[in-house]
Amino acid sequence: MASQRRRSSAATIAVFFFLLSLLAVFFQPAAAYYHPQGKRQTVAVFWGRNKAEGSLRQTCDTGDYNIVIISFLSVFGHGKYWLDLSGHDLRDVGADIRHCQSKGVYMLLSIGGDGDGYSLPSSKSAADVAYNLYHSFLGRPRAGIFRPFGDDTIVNGVNFFIDHGPGDHYDDLANRINDYNQNIHDPIGIMLTATVRCSYPDPRMKKALDTKLFTQIHVRFYDDPRCSYNHAGLAGVMAQWNRWSARYPNSRIFLGLAAANVTGKNDMVGVGELSRKLLPAVQKTESYAGVTLWNSYYDSKTHYGRYVKHWA
């Protein structure tokens, strides 16, 4: 019995210090995210867009990422839900999430994406989606609600990637999800983050972001020639970066970059330009938190994230 109590006590202490370490990384002021050139960056990556990217476990085991954004829950808002992970076997994902979390990697579920199967037609639909998200991914199981990652797996938060359809009621959804924090007994709770287009404001997300509930904003400085580095230059990037930073001073802002040049586009910032010009400029701002990469498949080919993490 004594040895069992000691093991239980040791386990409790280990969990306590793990939670403290997550708090130190994700809930410090934005200014504390500043990394002088040559130091390791905080790097987030989108996973789930190509089966050839490797498993979630393999992605975390690279050591290149602090945050993995599982994408996407691509259908919601009308009583139906669909998780599109590009053919990855869901039976493996739950155990992989727990493995990643054991390594200190923060796991987010992204909702939305580039499809047209989601919208929130009413406040009630927002409440219904929040209820489903909580019992499917964020909190305790409930009879009759499918848990894609299994009963033992809980993700750390939700990323809003609302790229199509009207922007109605996402503020309601954010508030409803946040309400479930009263059921969460660890000090971190459910994190709300958003991925937005670089040109401020992103009309689909403005009302939701104005709730001030989003601790991280991942700004996509790609897919838009008005503010991607290779098209608009450093001045074009910084003009929009400063607008996002000024509007949401209490959120941590991530620099969203493409990890490869997608066909027909020239959005990947060269490593020399990144280390000499772009990163030093955004790192000087108090809101800078790190870099978000699109996506793990591209990064598995270019290893861009490894450069960003260790050498940029």
Coordinates of C-alpha atoms in Angstrom, one line a residue:
M1 CA 0.0 0.0 0.0
A2 CA 2.8 2.4 0.9
S3 CA 4.5 1.8 -2.5
Q4 CA 1.2 2.4 -4.3
R5 CA 0.7 5.7 -2.5
R6 CA 4.2 6.7 -3.4
R7 CA 3.6 5.9 -7.1
S8 CA 0.3 7.7 -7.0
S9 CA 1.9 10.8 -5.4
A10 CA 4.8 10.7 -7.9
A11 CA 2.3 10.6 -10.8
T12 CA 0.3 13.5 -9.4
I13 CA 3.5 15.6 -9.0
A14 CA 4.5 14.7 -12.6
V15 CA 1.1 15.8 -14.0
F16 CA 1.3 19.0 -11.9
F17 CA 4.7 20.0 -13.3
F18 CA 3.6 19.1 -16.8
L19 CA 0.6 21.5 -16.5
L20 CA 2.9 24.2 -15.1
S21 CA 5.2 23.8 -18.1
L22 CA 2.3 24.2 -20.5
L23 CA 1.2 27.3 -18.7
A24 CA 4.6 28.8 -18.9
V25 CA 4.7 28.3 -22.7
F26 CA 1.2 29.2 -23.7
F27 CA -0.1 31.7 -21.1
Q28 CA 2.9 34.0 -20.8
P29 CA 2.6 37.6 -22.1
A30 CA 3.1 37.9 -25.8
A31 CA 6.4 39.8 -25.3
A32 CA 7.9 36.8 -23.5
Y33 CA 7.6 34.9 -26.8
Y34 CA 10.4 37.1 -28.3
H35 CA 13.3 34.9 -29.5
P36 CA 16.5 36.7 -30.4
Q37 CA 18.0 35.6 -33.7
G38 CA 19.7 32.3 -33.4
K39 CA 17.4 31.0 -30.7
R40 CA 14.7 28.4 -31.1
Q41 CA 11.3 29.5 -32.4
T42 CA 7.9 28.4 -31.2
V43 CA 6.5 26.6 -34.3
A44 CA 3.0 25.5 -35.1
V45 CA 2.1 23.2 -38.0
F46 CA -1.1 22.1 -39.7
W47 CA -1.4 18.3 -39.9
G48 CA -4.0 16.2 -41.7
R49 CA -4.0 17.5 -45.2
N50 CA -2.1 14.7 -46.9
K51 CA -1.8 11.0 -45.9
A52 CA 1.7 10.9 -47.2
E53 CA 2.8 13.4 -44.5
G54 CA 3.3 10.6 -42.0
S55 CA 1.5 9.9 -38.8
L56 CA 0.8 12.4 -36.1
R57 CA 3.3 10.6 -33.9
Q58 CA 6.0 10.9 -36.5
T59 CA 5.2 14.6 -36.9
C60 CA 5.6 15.2 -33.2
D61 CA 8.7 13.0 -32.9
T62 CA 10.6 15.3 -35.3
G63 CA 10.9 17.7 -32.4
D64 CA 10.3 20.6 -34.8
Y65 CA 6.9 21.7 -33.5
N66 CA 5.4 23.0 -30.3
I67 CA 1.8 23.1 -31.6
V68 CA 0.1 20.7 -34.0
I69 CA -3.2 21.8 -35.5
I70 CA -5.3 18.8 -36.6
S71 CA -7.3 19.8 -39.7
F72 CA -10.1 19.8 -40.4
L73 CA -13.5 19.3 -38.9
S74 CA -14.9 20.3 -42.2
V75 CA -18.7 19.7 -41.8
F76 CA -20.7 21.3 -38.9
G77 CA -23.6 23.6 -38.2
H78 CA -26.5 21.7 -39.6
G79 CA -26.7 18.7 -37.4
K80 CA -24.0 16.8 -39.3
Y81 CA -20.3 16.5 -38.5
W82 CA -17.4 15.2 -40.6
L83 CA -13.7 15.0 -39.7
D84 CA -11.6 15.1 -42.8
L85 CA -8.0 13.9 -42.2
S86 CA -7.2 13.0 -45.8
G87 CA -7.3 9.2 -45.2
H88 CA -5.4 9.0 -41.9
D89 CA -6.7 6.1 -39.8
L90 CA -8.7 7.5 -36.9
R91 CA -7.9 4.4 -34.9
D92 CA -4.3 5.6 -34.6
V93 CA -4.9 9.3 -34.0
G94 CA -6.1 9.2 -30.4
A95 CA -3.0 7.3 -29.1
D96 CA -0.8 9.6 -31.2
I97 CA -2.4 12.7 -29.7
R98 CA -1.7 11.4 -26.2
H99 CA 1.9 10.6 -27.2
C100 CA 2.4 14.1 -28.6
Q101 CA 0.9 15.7 -25.4
S102 CA 3.3 13.6 -23.3
K103 CA 6.2 15.3 -25.2
G104 CA 4.8 18.7 -24.4
V105 CA 3.2 19.4 -27.8
Y106 CA 0.0 21.3 -27.7
M107 CA -2.8 19.7 -29.8
L108 CA -5.5 21.8 -31.4
L109 CA -8.5 20.7 -33.6
S110 CA -9.1 23.1 -36.5
I111 CA -12.7 23.6 -37.7
G112 CA -13.6 24.9 -41.1
G113 CA -11.1 24.8 -43.9
D114 CA -11.5 25.3 -47.7
G115 CA -14.7 23.4 -48.1
D116 CA -18.3 24.6 -48.1
G117 CA -19.8 22.1 -45.7
Y118 CA -20.0 24.4 -42.7
S119 CA -21.8 27.4 -41.4
L120 CA -23.7 28.6 -38.4
P121 CA -27.2 29.7 -39.4
S122 CA -28.3 30.6 -35.9
S123 CA -27.2 31.0 -32.3
K124 CA -28.8 27.7 -31.5
S125 CA -26.6 26.0 -34.2
A126 CA -23.6 27.6 -32.5
A127 CA -24.7 26.2 -29.2
D128 CA -25.2 22.7 -30.7
V129 CA -21.8 22.8 -32.3
A130 CA -20.1 23.8 -29.1
Y131 CA -21.9 21.0 -27.3
N132 CA -20.8 18.5 -29.9
L133 CA -17.2 19.7 -29.8
Y134 CA -17.0 19.5 -26.0
H135 CA -18.3 16.0 -25.8
S136 CA -16.5 14.7 -28.9
F137 CA -13.1 16.3 -28.4
L138 CA -12.7 18.6 -25.5
G139 CA -14.3 17.1 -22.4
R140 CA -15.9 14.1 -21.0
P141 CA -17.8 11.6 -23.1
R142 CA -21.6 11.6 -23.4
A143 CA -23.8 8.8 -24.5
G144 CA -24.8 9.0 -28.1
I145 CA -22.0 11.3 -29.2
F146 CA -19.2 9.8 -31.3
R147 CA -15.7 10.4 -30.1
P148 CA -13.4 10.1 -33.2
F149 CA -10.2 10.0 -31.1
G150 CA -11.6 7.7 -28.4
D151 CA -12.9 8.3 -24.9
D152 CA -9.4 8.7 -23.4
T153 CA -8.2 11.5 -25.7
I154 CA -8.9 15.2 -25.2
V155 CA -7.4 17.9 -27.5
N156 CA -6.2 21.1 -25.9
G157 CA -8.3 23.6 -27.8
V158 CA -10.1 24.6 -31.0
N159 CA -8.7 26.6 -34.0
F160 CA -11.2 28.5 -36.0
F161 CA -10.2 28.4 -39.7
I162 CA -13.3 30.0 -41.3
D163 CA -12.4 30.5 -44.9
H164 CA -15.8 30.1 -46.6
G165 CA -19.4 31.1 -46.0
P166 CA -20.9 33.9 -43.9
G167 CA -19.2 34.9 -40.6
D168 CA -22.4 34.8 -38.6
H169 CA -22.5 33.4 -35.1
Y170 CA -18.8 32.4 -34.7
D171 CA -18.7 34.9 -31.8
D172 CA -21.6 32.8 -30.3
L173 CA -19.6 29.6 -30.9
A174 CA -16.5 31.1 -29.2
N175 CA -18.6 32.2 -26.1
R176 CA -20.3 28.8 -25.9
I177 CA -17.0 26.9 -26.0
N178 CA -15.5 29.2 -23.5
D179 CA -18.5 28.5 -21.2
Y180 CA -17.4 24.9 -21.0
N181 CA -14.2 26.0 -19.2
Q182 CA -16.2 25.9 -16.0
N183 CA -16.2 22.1 -16.3
I184 CA -12.4 22.0 -16.9
H185 CA -10.5 21.5 -13.7
D186 CA -6.9 21.9 -15.0
P187 CA -5.5 25.5 -15.0
I188 CA -5.2 25.7 -18.8
G189 CA -8.7 25.0 -19.9
I190 CA -9.9 25.1 -23.5
M191 CA -7.7 27.3 -25.7
L192 CA -9.4 29.2 -28.5
T193 CA -7.2 30.2 -31.5
A194 CA -7.9 31.5 -35.0
T195 CA -6.3 31.3 -38.4
V196 CA -7.0 34.3 -40.5
R197 CA -6.2 35.9 -43.8
C198 CA -3.4 38.4 -43.7
S199 CA -5.3 41.4 -44.8
Y200 CA -6.9 43.0 -41.8
P201 CA -9.7 42.6 -40.9
D202 CA -10.8 39.1 -41.8
P203 CA -14.5 39.8 -42.2
R204 CA -15.5 36.2 -41.3
M205 CA -13.7 36.3 -38.0
K206 CA -13.9 39.9 -36.8
K207 CA -16.9 39.5 -34.5
A208 CA -15.5 36.3 -33.0
L209 CA -12.0 37.8 -32.4
D210 CA -13.6 40.9 -30.9
T211 CA -14.9 38.7 -28.0
K212 CA -11.2 38.8 -26.9
L213 CA -11.4 35.1 -26.1
F214 CA -8.7 34.0 -28.6
T215 CA -5.3 33.6 -27.1
Q216 CA -3.5 33.0 -30.4
I217 CA -4.1 34.4 -33.8
H218 CA -2.3 32.7 -36.7
V219 CA -2.1 35.2 -39.6
R220 CA -1.6 33.6 -43.0
F221 CA 1.0 35.6 -44.9
Y222 CA 0.5 33.4 -48.0
D223 CA -2.3 32.9 -50.5
D224 CA -2.8 36.6 -50.8
P225 CA -0.4 38.8 -53.0
R226 CA -1.5 41.9 -51.1
C227 CA 0.4 40.8 -48.0
S228 CA 2.6 37.8 -48.8
Y229 CA 6.3 38.6 -48.5
N230 CA 7.3 37.6 -52.0
H231 CA 4.6 39.8 -53.5
A232 CA 4.1 42.7 -51.1
G233 CA 7.6 42.8 -49.6
L234 CA 8.5 43.5 -46.0
A235 CA 6.6 46.7 -45.9
G236 CA 3.4 45.0 -47.1
V237 CA 3.8 42.3 -44.4
M238 CA 4.5 44.7 -41.6
A239 CA 1.7 47.0 -42.5
Q240 CA -0.8 44.2 -41.9
W241 CA 1.1 42.7 -39.0
N242 CA 1.0 46.0 -37.2
R243 CA -2.7 46.3 -37.7
W244 CA -3.4 42.8 -36.3
S245 CA -1.1 43.5 -33.3
A246 CA -2.7 46.9 -32.6
R247 CA -6.2 45.5 -32.7
Y248 CA -5.6 42.5 -30.5
P249 CA -2.7 43.4 -28.1
N250 CA -3.6 40.7 -25.6
S251 CA -3.5 37.9 -28.2
R252 CA -0.3 36.2 -29.3
I253 CA 0.3 36.6 -33.0
F254 CA 1.9 33.9 -35.1
L255 CA 3.5 34.5 -38.5
G256 CA 1.8 32.1 -41.0
L257 CA 4.1 30.9 -43.7
A258 CA 3.9 28.3 -46.5
A259 CA 6.5 25.5 -46.0
A260 CA 6.8 25.0 -49.8
N261 CA 5.9 26.7 -53.1
V262 CA 2.5 25.3 -54.1
T263 CA 1.9 24.9 -57.8
G264 CA 1.2 28.3 -59.4
K265 CA 2.2 30.3 -56.4
N266 CA 5.4 31.8 -55.0
D267 CA 4.6 32.2 -51.4
M268 CA 7.5 30.3 -49.7
V269 CA 9.9 32.9 -48.1
G270 CA 13.5 32.0 -48.8
V271 CA 15.5 31.1 -45.6
G272 CA 17.9 34.0 -46.2
E273 CA 15.1 36.6 -46.5
L274 CA 13.4 35.0 -43.5
S275 CA 16.4 35.1 -41.1
R276 CA 17.8 38.4 -42.3
K277 CA 14.7 40.5 -42.8
L278 CA 11.3 39.1 -42.0
L279 CA 11.7 37.4 -38.7
P280 CA 13.8 40.2 -37.1
A281 CA 11.1 42.7 -38.1
V282 CA 8.2 40.8 -36.5
Q283 CA 10.3 39.7 -33.5
K284 CA 10.7 43.3 -32.5
T285 CA 7.0 43.6 -31.9
E286 CA 5.5 42.7 -28.5
S287 CA 2.8 40.5 -30.0
Y288 CA 5.1 38.1 -31.8
A289 CA 4.6 34.5 -30.6
G290 CA 6.1 32.3 -33.3
V291 CA 5.7 30.8 -36.7
T292 CA 2.8 28.7 -38.1
L293 CA 3.5 26.5 -41.1
W294 CA 1.2 25.3 -43.8
N295 CA 1.5 22.3 -43.7
S296 CA 3.3 19.2 -42.4
Y297 CA 3.2 17.4 -45.8
Y298 CA 5.1 20.3 -47.4
D299 CA 7.4 20.6 -44.5
S300 CA 8.2 16.8 -44.7
K301 CA 9.6 17.5 -48.2
T302 CA 11.4 20.8 -47.5
H303 CA 12.3 20.6 -43.8
Y304 CA 11.5 24.3 -43.7
G305 CA 10.2 24.0 -40.1
R306 CA 13.5 22.6 -38.9
Y307 CA 15.3 25.6 -40.2
V308 CA 12.7 27.9 -38.6
K309 CA 12.8 26.1 -35.3
H310 CA 16.6 25.8 -34.8
W311 CA 18.4 28.3 -37.0
A312 CA 16.2 31.2 -38.0

